[in-house]
Amino acid sequence: MQQLDIALATIAATVIVIGVISNAIKRSILQEPMIAVGVGIAIGPVGLGWLDLTEWGNENAILAQAARLTLAIGLMGVAMRLRPKSIPRLWRPVTIMLTVGMLGAWLVAAGLIGSTLGLSFWMALLIGAVVTPTDPVVASSIVTGKLAAENLPLRLRDLISMESGANDGLAYILVMLPIILWGGLGGGLGGGLAGGPGSGHGWSTWVVEAVLVGVGLAALIGGAVGYGAARLLTFAEGHKLIEKTSLLGYSIAFSLLTLGGSHLVGADSMISVFLAGMVFNLCLRRYEEHEEERIQEAVAKLLTLPMFVLFGIALPVEGWVALGWPLLATVFLVILLRRPPVIIALLPVVRRKLNPFDVAFTGWFGPIGVAAVYYAAMARTHVDDPVIWHVASALIFASIIVHGMTAAHFTRRYARVTRRQTV
């Protein structure tokens, strides 16, 4: 009970402090996730030793469920923040980034991880898939707030939000591919990744379990829930059955409904939640900027920051030290090469909708965050090898620091360069 009280007091104090100086933080080299992770490190086993997730139960399960809940609410906030008119305008570049871009980033990350750390082919593919999706929670700290509104055009903010929201769910099929092909969905996965042929029925299992059920069924559920929620709210307002509409409470409630319902039938809940929010946003046919900002603020302050505190507490520093210099080289190369070259190479096919500065900015700001925590925890339930968490957590930590420290500077830089081009 003492651990719970310490956690509640520390996390609440962190949220309050960050909340009252949030505008100053966004304009500095420090960003909110960085500070929250720092608090977690300070009070965790590496620092003062006040909190230790292993004393709460299964650390992997705690991180998985905390990340899952955080992503669900965060994805709903992102979907609700999108301007409906931006969705049809940006669908083509986003689709290209979600297919060619994700595939390229996955293969680059897997190649770098495997070659620098000496991991097996399938293990490298698995960890590469874990860190492939860009994180909507971390990205929100970059594309929201006064600084972003003053310096980044709406199309760029919506592009980053839409892509980061969508690729979280689609990463599921990439993560499940090496797991299913090498070991199957039953057992022996930890040993299977070290060597041996995959199941003869691996591809068909992957298509059914990951693609058709995981993604296809998830999309149907998300679309149905989003449409139904919008129609229900419209009906209640039209017949004066509801006294006052609160999109904040309503959207959080049906995001949790989607999260639980899709998971119960074996579908990927991240896709369901994001599509539910997008369909709800499109079908509601009204946009309330003030309410959308309230949703995003609630997500950032009440759920995002506590998740990063937990991440800071759970950092496996001893595992990092054991991997040594190869891990440091991996982190440097993956952060630098996993995404920017791939997205910049797509410029010729997205030029009609995006200028070179949009593409460069989007290529750099593809942070690794809560989504990677979730997929790393999911992978560890199938593959009992701590190297997954050791490598993934190091990449997440480095991304939070590097992308956080460059956010304000690159945002101002983007504005200066684009303004000179239009003069």
PDB file of C-alpha atoms in Angstrom, residues 84-363:
ATOM      1  CA  PRO A  84     -12.301  16.154 -40.875  1.00  0.00           C
ATOM      2  CA  LYS A  85     -11.328  18.014 -44.049  1.00  0.00           C
ATOM      3  CA  SER A  86      -7.695  16.905 -43.628  1.00  0.00           C
ATOM      4  CA  ILE A  87      -8.489  13.191 -43.832  1.00  0.00           C
ATOM      5  CA  PRO A  88      -9.442  13.051 -47.554  1.00  0.00           C
ATOM      6  CA  ARG A  89      -6.647  15.493 -48.433  1.00  0.00           C
ATOM      7  CA  LEU A  90      -3.906  13.490 -46.742  1.00  0.00           C
ATOM      8  CA  TRP A  91      -5.035   9.914 -47.346  1.00  0.00           C
ATOM      9  CA  ARG A  92      -2.640   9.326 -50.260  1.00  0.00           C
ATOM     10  CA  PRO A  93       0.653  10.389 -48.587  1.00  0.00           C
ATOM     11  CA  VAL A  94      -0.411   8.709 -45.354  1.00  0.00           C
ATOM     12  CA  THR A  95      -1.203   5.471 -47.191  1.00  0.00           C
ATOM     13  CA  ILE A  96       2.212   5.508 -48.851  1.00  0.00           C
ATOM     14  CA  MET A  97       3.920   6.073 -45.505  1.00  0.00           C
ATOM     15  CA  LEU A  98       1.880   3.292 -43.904  1.00  0.00           C
ATOM     16  CA  THR A  99       2.892   0.777 -46.581  1.00  0.00           C
ATOM     17  CA  VAL A 100       6.221   1.525 -48.240  1.00  0.00           C
ATOM     18  CA  GLY A 101       7.384   3.745 -45.378  1.00  0.00           C
ATOM     19  CA  MET A 102       6.608   1.255 -42.590  1.00  0.00           C
ATOM     20  CA  LEU A 103       8.030  -1.681 -44.504  1.00  0.00           C
ATOM     21  CA  GLY A 104      11.231   0.212 -45.226  1.00  0.00           C
ATOM     22  CA  ALA A 105      11.628   1.416 -41.641  1.00  0.00           C
ATOM     23  CA  TRP A 106      11.046  -2.124 -40.350  1.00  0.00           C
ATOM     24  CA  LEU A 107      13.672  -3.684 -42.601  1.00  0.00           C
ATOM     25  CA  VAL A 108      16.224  -0.937 -41.923  1.00  0.00           C
ATOM     26  CA  ALA A 109      15.726  -1.204 -38.148  1.00  0.00           C
ATOM     27  CA  ALA A 110      15.876  -5.009 -38.231  1.00  0.00           C
ATOM     28  CA  GLY A 111      19.033  -4.982 -40.334  1.00  0.00           C
ATOM     29  CA  LEU A 112      20.797  -2.540 -38.051  1.00  0.00           C
ATOM     30  CA  ILE A 113      19.732  -4.340 -34.874  1.00  0.00           C
ATOM     31  CA  GLY A 114      20.744  -7.739 -36.188  1.00  0.00           C
ATOM     32  CA  SER A 115      24.121  -6.666 -37.560  1.00  0.00           C
ATOM     33  CA  THR A 116      25.287  -4.568 -34.609  1.00  0.00           C
ATOM     34  CA  LEU A 117      24.061  -6.856 -31.826  1.00  0.00           C
ATOM     35  CA  GLY A 118      24.642 -10.179 -33.552  1.00  0.00           C
ATOM     36  CA  LEU A 119      21.061 -11.363 -33.075  1.00  0.00           C
ATOM     37  CA  SER A 120      19.362 -14.041 -35.119  1.00  0.00           C
ATOM     38  CA  PHE A 121      17.397 -13.115 -38.234  1.00  0.00           C
ATOM     39  CA  TRP A 122      14.010 -13.645 -36.600  1.00  0.00           C
ATOM     40  CA  MET A 123      14.883 -11.886 -33.373  1.00  0.00           C
ATOM     41  CA  ALA A 124      16.117  -8.870 -35.334  1.00  0.00           C
ATOM     42  CA  LEU A 125      12.880  -8.836 -37.344  1.00  0.00           C
ATOM     43  CA  LEU A 126      10.843  -9.009 -34.147  1.00  0.00           C
ATOM     44  CA  ILE A 127      12.619  -6.161 -32.347  1.00  0.00           C
ATOM     45  CA  GLY A 128      12.656  -4.141 -35.568  1.00  0.00           C
ATOM     46  CA  ALA A 129       8.880  -4.529 -35.803  1.00  0.00           C
ATOM     47  CA  VAL A 130       8.463  -3.494 -32.156  1.00  0.00           C
ATOM     48  CA  VAL A 131      10.190  -0.148 -32.770  1.00  0.00           C
ATOM     49  CA  THR A 132       8.752   0.520 -36.240  1.00  0.00           C
ATOM     50  CA  PRO A 133       5.528   2.406 -35.337  1.00  0.00           C
ATOM     51  CA  THR A 134       5.789   6.100 -34.627  1.00  0.00           C
ATOM     52  CA  ASP A 135       4.186   7.034 -31.359  1.00  0.00           C
ATOM     53  CA  PRO A 136       1.049   9.241 -31.279  1.00  0.00           C
ATOM     54  CA  VAL A 137       1.527  10.006 -27.593  1.00  0.00           C
ATOM     55  CA  VAL A 138       5.046  11.398 -27.978  1.00  0.00           C
ATOM     56  CA  ALA A 139       4.144  12.990 -31.321  1.00  0.00           C
ATOM     57  CA  SER A 140       1.299  14.864 -29.652  1.00  0.00           C
ATOM     58  CA  SER A 141       3.793  16.756 -27.508  1.00  0.00           C
ATOM     59  CA  ILE A 142       5.398  17.950 -30.762  1.00  0.00           C
ATOM     60  CA  VAL A 143       2.326  18.910 -32.815  1.00  0.00           C
ATOM     61  CA  THR A 144       0.132  20.434 -30.089  1.00  0.00           C
ATOM     62  CA  GLY A 145       0.432  23.635 -28.123  1.00  0.00           C
ATOM     63  CA  LYS A 146       1.038  27.265 -28.963  1.00  0.00           C
ATOM     64  CA  LEU A 147       4.527  26.755 -30.389  1.00  0.00           C
ATOM     65  CA  ALA A 148       3.319  24.161 -32.904  1.00  0.00           C
ATOM     66  CA  ALA A 149       0.264  26.219 -33.863  1.00  0.00           C
ATOM     67  CA  GLU A 150       2.442  29.258 -34.542  1.00  0.00           C
ATOM     68  CA  ASN A 151       5.133  27.499 -36.574  1.00  0.00           C
ATOM     69  CA  LEU A 152       3.731  24.343 -38.175  1.00  0.00           C
ATOM     70  CA  PRO A 153       0.989  24.367 -40.820  1.00  0.00           C
ATOM     71  CA  LEU A 154      -2.198  22.472 -40.112  1.00  0.00           C
ATOM     72  CA  ARG A 155      -1.540  19.920 -42.875  1.00  0.00           C
ATOM     73  CA  LEU A 156       1.787  18.934 -41.291  1.00  0.00           C
ATOM     74  CA  ARG A 157       0.353  18.597 -37.800  1.00  0.00           C
ATOM     75  CA  ASP A 158      -2.528  16.503 -39.083  1.00  0.00           C
ATOM     76  CA  LEU A 159      -0.180  14.405 -41.232  1.00  0.00           C
ATOM     77  CA  ILE A 160       2.024  13.467 -38.276  1.00  0.00           C
ATOM     78  CA  SER A 161      -1.016  12.778 -36.089  1.00  0.00           C
ATOM     79  CA  MET A 162      -2.803  10.668 -38.698  1.00  0.00           C
ATOM     80  CA  GLU A 163       0.233   8.589 -39.596  1.00  0.00           C
ATOM     81  CA  SER A 164       1.313   7.991 -36.002  1.00  0.00           C
ATOM     82  CA  GLY A 165      -2.220   6.997 -35.048  1.00  0.00           C
ATOM     83  CA  ALA A 166      -2.696   4.569 -37.927  1.00  0.00           C
ATOM     84  CA  ASN A 167       0.679   2.862 -37.903  1.00  0.00           C
ATOM     85  CA  ASP A 168       0.356   1.886 -34.240  1.00  0.00           C
ATOM     86  CA  GLY A 169      -2.295  -0.646 -35.148  1.00  0.00           C
ATOM     87  CA  LEU A 170      -0.743  -1.795 -38.408  1.00  0.00           C
ATOM     88  CA  ALA A 171       2.497  -2.631 -36.595  1.00  0.00           C
ATOM     89  CA  TYR A 172       0.607  -5.589 -35.124  1.00  0.00           C
ATOM     90  CA  ILE A 173       0.939  -7.573 -38.357  1.00  0.00           C
ATOM     91  CA  LEU A 174       4.690  -6.880 -38.455  1.00  0.00           C
ATOM     92  CA  VAL A 175       5.217  -7.948 -34.847  1.00  0.00           C
ATOM     93  CA  MET A 176       3.185 -11.120 -35.260  1.00  0.00           C
ATOM     94  CA  LEU A 177       4.931 -12.173 -38.482  1.00  0.00           C
ATOM     95  CA  PRO A 178       8.255 -13.363 -36.965  1.00  0.00           C
ATOM     96  CA  ILE A 179       6.459 -14.781 -33.928  1.00  0.00           C
ATOM     97  CA  ILE A 180       4.085 -16.919 -35.994  1.00  0.00           C
ATOM     98  CA  LEU A 181       6.445 -17.937 -38.766  1.00  0.00           C
ATOM     99  CA  TRP A 182       9.221 -19.049 -36.449  1.00  0.00           C
ATOM    100  CA  GLY A 183       7.458 -20.615 -33.529  1.00  0.00           C
ATOM    101  CA  GLY A 184       3.717 -20.709 -33.992  1.00  0.00           C
ATOM    102  CA  LEU A 185       1.187 -19.403 -31.527  1.00  0.00           C
ATOM    103  CA  GLY A 186       1.651 -22.038 -28.915  1.00  0.00           C
ATOM    104  CA  GLY A 187       4.997 -22.566 -27.326  1.00  0.00           C
ATOM    105  CA  GLY A 188       8.680 -23.056 -27.810  1.00  0.00           C
ATOM    106  CA  LEU A 189       9.022 -19.504 -29.086  1.00  0.00           C
ATOM    107  CA  GLY A 190      11.941 -18.585 -26.933  1.00  0.00           C
ATOM    108  CA  GLY A 191      13.951 -21.498 -28.227  1.00  0.00           C
ATOM    109  CA  GLY A 192      12.479 -21.222 -31.704  1.00  0.00           C
ATOM    110  CA  LEU A 193      13.989 -17.825 -32.253  1.00  0.00           C
ATOM    111  CA  ALA A 194      17.434 -19.224 -31.699  1.00  0.00           C
ATOM    112  CA  GLY A 195      17.205 -21.611 -34.613  1.00  0.00           C
ATOM    113  CA  GLY A 196      15.025 -24.092 -36.463  1.00  0.00           C
ATOM    114  CA  PRO A 197      12.480 -23.891 -39.251  1.00  0.00           C
ATOM    115  CA  GLY A 198       9.153 -22.113 -38.948  1.00  0.00           C
ATOM    116  CA  SER A 199       5.811 -23.878 -39.035  1.00  0.00           C
ATOM    117  CA  GLY A 200       4.671 -25.164 -42.412  1.00  0.00           C
ATOM    118  CA  HIS A 201       1.333 -23.456 -41.844  1.00  0.00           C
ATOM    119  CA  GLY A 202       2.946 -20.240 -40.622  1.00  0.00           C
ATOM    120  CA  TRP A 203       1.923 -18.015 -43.508  1.00  0.00           C
ATOM    121  CA  SER A 204      -1.711 -19.117 -43.492  1.00  0.00           C
ATOM    122  CA  THR A 205      -1.835 -18.708 -39.721  1.00  0.00           C
ATOM    123  CA  TRP A 206      -0.389 -15.218 -40.015  1.00  0.00           C
ATOM    124  CA  VAL A 207      -2.885 -14.221 -42.705  1.00  0.00           C
ATOM    125  CA  VAL A 208      -5.840 -15.437 -40.656  1.00  0.00           C
ATOM    126  CA  GLU A 209      -4.766 -14.474 -37.143  1.00  0.00           C
ATOM    127  CA  ALA A 210      -2.886 -11.240 -37.776  1.00  0.00           C
ATOM    128  CA  VAL A 211      -4.266  -9.844 -41.038  1.00  0.00           C
ATOM    129  CA  LEU A 212      -7.884 -10.973 -41.298  1.00  0.00           C
ATOM    130  CA  VAL A 213      -8.786 -11.111 -37.599  1.00  0.00           C
ATOM    131  CA  GLY A 214      -6.179  -8.807 -36.106  1.00  0.00           C
ATOM    132  CA  VAL A 215      -6.534  -6.014 -38.654  1.00  0.00           C
ATOM    133  CA  GLY A 216      -9.625  -6.717 -40.773  1.00  0.00           C
ATOM    134  CA  LEU A 217     -11.995  -7.510 -37.936  1.00  0.00           C
ATOM    135  CA  ALA A 218     -10.485  -4.680 -35.881  1.00  0.00           C
ATOM    136  CA  ALA A 219     -11.281  -2.225 -38.683  1.00  0.00           C
ATOM    137  CA  LEU A 220     -14.885  -3.437 -38.886  1.00  0.00           C
ATOM    138  CA  ILE A 221     -15.332  -3.149 -35.132  1.00  0.00           C
ATOM    139  CA  GLY A 222     -13.775   0.309 -35.021  1.00  0.00           C
ATOM    140  CA  GLY A 223     -15.877   1.597 -37.894  1.00  0.00           C
ATOM    141  CA  ALA A 224     -19.077   0.177 -36.434  1.00  0.00           C
ATOM    142  CA  VAL A 225     -18.457   1.551 -32.946  1.00  0.00           C
ATOM    143  CA  GLY A 226     -17.464   4.990 -34.249  1.00  0.00           C
ATOM    144  CA  TYR A 227     -20.494   5.242 -36.532  1.00  0.00           C
ATOM    145  CA  GLY A 228     -22.833   3.924 -33.854  1.00  0.00           C
ATOM    146  CA  ALA A 229     -21.459   6.317 -31.222  1.00  0.00           C
ATOM    147  CA  ALA A 230     -21.874   9.320 -33.551  1.00  0.00           C
ATOM    148  CA  ARG A 231     -25.421   8.331 -34.516  1.00  0.00           C
ATOM    149  CA  LEU A 232     -26.364   7.699 -30.895  1.00  0.00           C
ATOM    150  CA  LEU A 233     -25.061  11.085 -29.780  1.00  0.00           C
ATOM    151  CA  THR A 234     -26.780  12.854 -32.681  1.00  0.00           C
ATOM    152  CA  PHE A 235     -30.061  11.084 -31.857  1.00  0.00           C
ATOM    153  CA  ALA A 236     -29.799  11.961 -28.162  1.00  0.00           C
ATOM    154  CA  GLU A 237     -29.103  15.614 -28.936  1.00  0.00           C
ATOM    155  CA  GLY A 238     -31.867  15.805 -31.548  1.00  0.00           C
ATOM    156  CA  HIS A 239     -34.455  14.409 -29.143  1.00  0.00           C
ATOM    157  CA  LYS A 240     -33.105  16.436 -26.211  1.00  0.00           C
ATOM    158  CA  LEU A 241     -32.323  13.281 -24.237  1.00  0.00           C
ATOM    159  CA  ILE A 242     -28.984  14.658 -23.152  1.00  0.00           C
ATOM    160  CA  GLU A 243     -28.646  17.829 -21.113  1.00  0.00           C
ATOM    161  CA  LYS A 244     -25.119  18.804 -22.117  1.00  0.00           C
ATOM    162  CA  THR A 245     -22.766  17.135 -24.571  1.00  0.00           C
ATOM    163  CA  SER A 246     -19.317  16.314 -23.251  1.00  0.00           C
ATOM    164  CA  LEU A 247     -17.118  14.924 -26.007  1.00  0.00           C
ATOM    165  CA  LEU A 248     -14.380  14.434 -23.425  1.00  0.00           C
ATOM    166  CA  GLY A 249     -16.286  11.923 -21.316  1.00  0.00           C
ATOM    167  CA  TYR A 250     -18.184  10.407 -24.234  1.00  0.00           C
ATOM    168  CA  SER A 251     -15.105   9.764 -26.376  1.00  0.00           C
ATOM    169  CA  ILE A 252     -13.139   8.238 -23.501  1.00  0.00           C
ATOM    170  CA  ALA A 253     -16.057   5.944 -22.684  1.00  0.00           C
ATOM    171  CA  PHE A 254     -16.494   4.576 -26.184  1.00  0.00           C
ATOM    172  CA  SER A 255     -12.723   4.265 -26.660  1.00  0.00           C
ATOM    173  CA  LEU A 256     -12.668   1.954 -23.626  1.00  0.00           C
ATOM    174  CA  LEU A 257     -15.676   0.069 -25.027  1.00  0.00           C
ATOM    175  CA  THR A 258     -13.809  -0.426 -28.304  1.00  0.00           C
ATOM    176  CA  LEU A 259     -10.601  -1.387 -26.499  1.00  0.00           C
ATOM    177  CA  GLY A 260     -12.239  -4.103 -24.430  1.00  0.00           C
ATOM    178  CA  GLY A 261     -14.612  -5.400 -27.096  1.00  0.00           C
ATOM    179  CA  SER A 262     -12.019  -5.792 -29.830  1.00  0.00           C
ATOM    180  CA  HIS A 263      -9.557  -7.496 -27.498  1.00  0.00           C
ATOM    181  CA  LEU A 264     -12.183 -10.019 -26.407  1.00  0.00           C
ATOM    182  CA  VAL A 265     -12.639 -11.272 -29.986  1.00  0.00           C
ATOM    183  CA  GLY A 266      -8.901 -11.384 -30.727  1.00  0.00           C
ATOM    184  CA  ALA A 267      -8.733  -8.248 -32.893  1.00  0.00           C
ATOM    185  CA  ASP A 268      -6.049  -5.584 -32.607  1.00  0.00           C
ATOM    186  CA  SER A 269      -7.545  -3.012 -30.277  1.00  0.00           C
ATOM    187  CA  MET A 270      -5.242  -0.183 -31.411  1.00  0.00           C
ATOM    188  CA  ILE A 271      -6.669  -0.205 -34.939  1.00  0.00           C
ATOM    189  CA  SER A 272     -10.216  -0.453 -33.590  1.00  0.00           C
ATOM    190  CA  VAL A 273      -9.835   2.521 -31.263  1.00  0.00           C
ATOM    191  CA  PHE A 274      -8.203   4.809 -33.825  1.00  0.00           C
ATOM    192  CA  LEU A 275     -10.719   4.001 -36.558  1.00  0.00           C
ATOM    193  CA  ALA A 276     -13.579   4.394 -34.108  1.00  0.00           C
ATOM    194  CA  GLY A 277     -12.349   7.886 -33.302  1.00  0.00           C
ATOM    195  CA  MET A 278     -11.869   8.829 -36.953  1.00  0.00           C
ATOM    196  CA  VAL A 279     -15.308   7.563 -38.015  1.00  0.00           C
ATOM    197  CA  PHE A 280     -16.910   9.287 -35.034  1.00  0.00           C
ATOM    198  CA  ASN A 281     -15.115  12.500 -35.943  1.00  0.00           C
ATOM    199  CA  LEU A 282     -16.269  12.314 -39.580  1.00  0.00           C
ATOM    200  CA  CYS A 283     -19.852  11.276 -38.850  1.00  0.00           C
ATOM    201  CA  LEU A 284     -20.488  13.808 -36.099  1.00  0.00           C
ATOM    202  CA  ARG A 285     -20.250  16.593 -38.699  1.00  0.00           C
ATOM    203  CA  ARG A 286     -19.215  19.264 -36.282  1.00  0.00           C
ATOM    204  CA  TYR A 287     -15.930  20.396 -34.900  1.00  0.00           C
ATOM    205  CA  GLU A 288     -15.423  22.006 -31.535  1.00  0.00           C
ATOM    206  CA  GLU A 289     -11.843  23.181 -31.224  1.00  0.00           C
ATOM    207  CA  HIS A 290     -12.099  24.054 -27.559  1.00  0.00           C
ATOM    208  CA  GLU A 291     -13.416  20.603 -26.702  1.00  0.00           C
ATOM    209  CA  GLU A 292     -10.757  18.888 -28.786  1.00  0.00           C
ATOM    210  CA  GLU A 293      -8.026  20.788 -26.935  1.00  0.00           C
ATOM    211  CA  ARG A 294      -9.557  19.703 -23.635  1.00  0.00           C
ATOM    212  CA  ILE A 295      -9.473  16.083 -24.783  1.00  0.00           C
ATOM    213  CA  GLN A 296      -5.817  16.303 -25.734  1.00  0.00           C
ATOM    214  CA  GLU A 297      -4.864  18.066 -22.504  1.00  0.00           C
ATOM    215  CA  ALA A 298      -6.663  15.407 -20.469  1.00  0.00           C
ATOM    216  CA  VAL A 299      -4.812  12.664 -22.333  1.00  0.00           C
ATOM    217  CA  ALA A 300      -1.412  14.290 -21.887  1.00  0.00           C
ATOM    218  CA  LYS A 301      -1.767  15.197 -18.236  1.00  0.00           C
ATOM    219  CA  LEU A 302      -3.747  12.326 -16.775  1.00  0.00           C
ATOM    220  CA  LEU A 303      -2.549   9.289 -18.732  1.00  0.00           C
ATOM    221  CA  THR A 304       0.488  10.028 -20.874  1.00  0.00           C
ATOM    222  CA  LEU A 305       2.742  11.331 -18.145  1.00  0.00           C
ATOM    223  CA  PRO A 306       2.061   8.523 -15.643  1.00  0.00           C
ATOM    224  CA  MET A 307       2.909   5.994 -18.369  1.00  0.00           C
ATOM    225  CA  PHE A 308       6.306   7.605 -18.893  1.00  0.00           C
ATOM    226  CA  VAL A 309       6.921   7.650 -15.145  1.00  0.00           C
ATOM    227  CA  LEU A 310       6.281   3.893 -15.107  1.00  0.00           C
ATOM    228  CA  PHE A 311       8.612   3.481 -18.073  1.00  0.00           C
ATOM    229  CA  GLY A 312      11.353   5.358 -16.214  1.00  0.00           C
ATOM    230  CA  ILE A 313      10.918   3.105 -13.205  1.00  0.00           C
ATOM    231  CA  ALA A 314      11.173  -0.039 -15.359  1.00  0.00           C
ATOM    232  CA  LEU A 315      14.309   0.857 -17.337  1.00  0.00           C
ATOM    233  CA  PRO A 316      16.659  -2.170 -17.400  1.00  0.00           C
ATOM    234  CA  VAL A 317      19.912  -0.292 -16.921  1.00  0.00           C
ATOM    235  CA  GLU A 318      21.814  -3.432 -15.929  1.00  0.00           C
ATOM    236  CA  GLY A 319      20.690  -5.075 -19.157  1.00  0.00           C
ATOM    237  CA  TRP A 320      21.942  -2.090 -21.139  1.00  0.00           C
ATOM    238  CA  VAL A 321      25.322  -2.269 -19.455  1.00  0.00           C
ATOM    239  CA  ALA A 322      25.551  -5.990 -20.184  1.00  0.00           C
ATOM    240  CA  LEU A 323      24.996  -5.382 -23.924  1.00  0.00           C
ATOM    241  CA  GLY A 324      27.690  -2.691 -23.864  1.00  0.00           C
ATOM    242  CA  TRP A 325      28.945  -0.638 -26.799  1.00  0.00           C
ATOM    243  CA  PRO A 326      27.082  -2.599 -29.480  1.00  0.00           C
ATOM    244  CA  LEU A 327      23.808  -1.411 -27.937  1.00  0.00           C
ATOM    245  CA  LEU A 328      25.007   2.200 -28.016  1.00  0.00           C
ATOM    246  CA  ALA A 329      25.914   1.824 -31.690  1.00  0.00           C
ATOM    247  CA  THR A 330      22.527   0.245 -32.379  1.00  0.00           C
ATOM    248  CA  VAL A 331      20.684   3.111 -30.725  1.00  0.00           C
ATOM    249  CA  PHE A 332      22.653   5.731 -32.646  1.00  0.00           C
ATOM    250  CA  LEU A 333      22.194   4.059 -36.021  1.00  0.00           C
ATOM    251  CA  VAL A 334      18.513   3.170 -35.594  1.00  0.00           C
ATOM    252  CA  ILE A 335      17.507   6.656 -34.433  1.00  0.00           C
ATOM    253  CA  LEU A 336      19.406   8.210 -37.329  1.00  0.00           C
ATOM    254  CA  LEU A 337      18.625   5.762 -40.150  1.00  0.00           C
ATOM    255  CA  ARG A 338      15.436   3.870 -39.296  1.00  0.00           C
ATOM    256  CA  ARG A 339      13.063   6.513 -40.645  1.00  0.00           C
ATOM    257  CA  PRO A 340      14.486   9.754 -42.148  1.00  0.00           C
ATOM    258  CA  PRO A 341      16.120   8.232 -45.280  1.00  0.00           C
ATOM    259  CA  VAL A 342      13.061   6.057 -45.947  1.00  0.00           C
ATOM    260  CA  ILE A 343      10.540   8.910 -45.734  1.00  0.00           C
ATOM    261  CA  ILE A 344      12.735  11.335 -47.681  1.00  0.00           C
ATOM    262  CA  ALA A 345      13.028   8.732 -50.451  1.00  0.00           C
ATOM    263  CA  LEU A 346       9.231   8.904 -50.790  1.00  0.00           C
ATOM    264  CA  LEU A 347       9.322  12.607 -51.736  1.00  0.00           C
ATOM    265  CA  PRO A 348       8.780  12.035 -55.491  1.00  0.00           C
ATOM    266  CA  VAL A 349       5.485  10.188 -54.864  1.00  0.00           C
ATOM    267  CA  VAL A 350       4.078  12.561 -52.213  1.00  0.00           C
ATOM    268  CA  ARG A 351       5.275  15.846 -53.737  1.00  0.00           C
ATOM    269  CA  ARG A 352       1.789  16.825 -54.922  1.00  0.00           C
ATOM    270  CA  LYS A 353       0.521  17.069 -51.333  1.00  0.00           C
ATOM    271  CA  LEU A 354       3.691  17.775 -49.343  1.00  0.00           C
ATOM    272  CA  ASN A 355       6.711  19.980 -49.922  1.00  0.00           C
ATOM    273  CA  PRO A 356      10.295  18.822 -49.210  1.00  0.00           C
ATOM    274  CA  PHE A 357      10.312  20.569 -45.817  1.00  0.00           C
ATOM    275  CA  ASP A 358       7.137  18.723 -44.772  1.00  0.00           C
ATOM    276  CA  VAL A 359       8.705  15.411 -45.744  1.00  0.00           C
ATOM    277  CA  ALA A 360      11.991  16.140 -43.962  1.00  0.00           C
ATOM    278  CA  PHE A 361      10.208  17.220 -40.778  1.00  0.00           C
ATOM    279  CA  THR A 362       7.909  14.186 -40.864  1.00  0.00           C
ATOM    280  CA  GLY A 363      10.843  11.890 -41.553  1.00  0.00           C
TER     281      GLY A 363
END
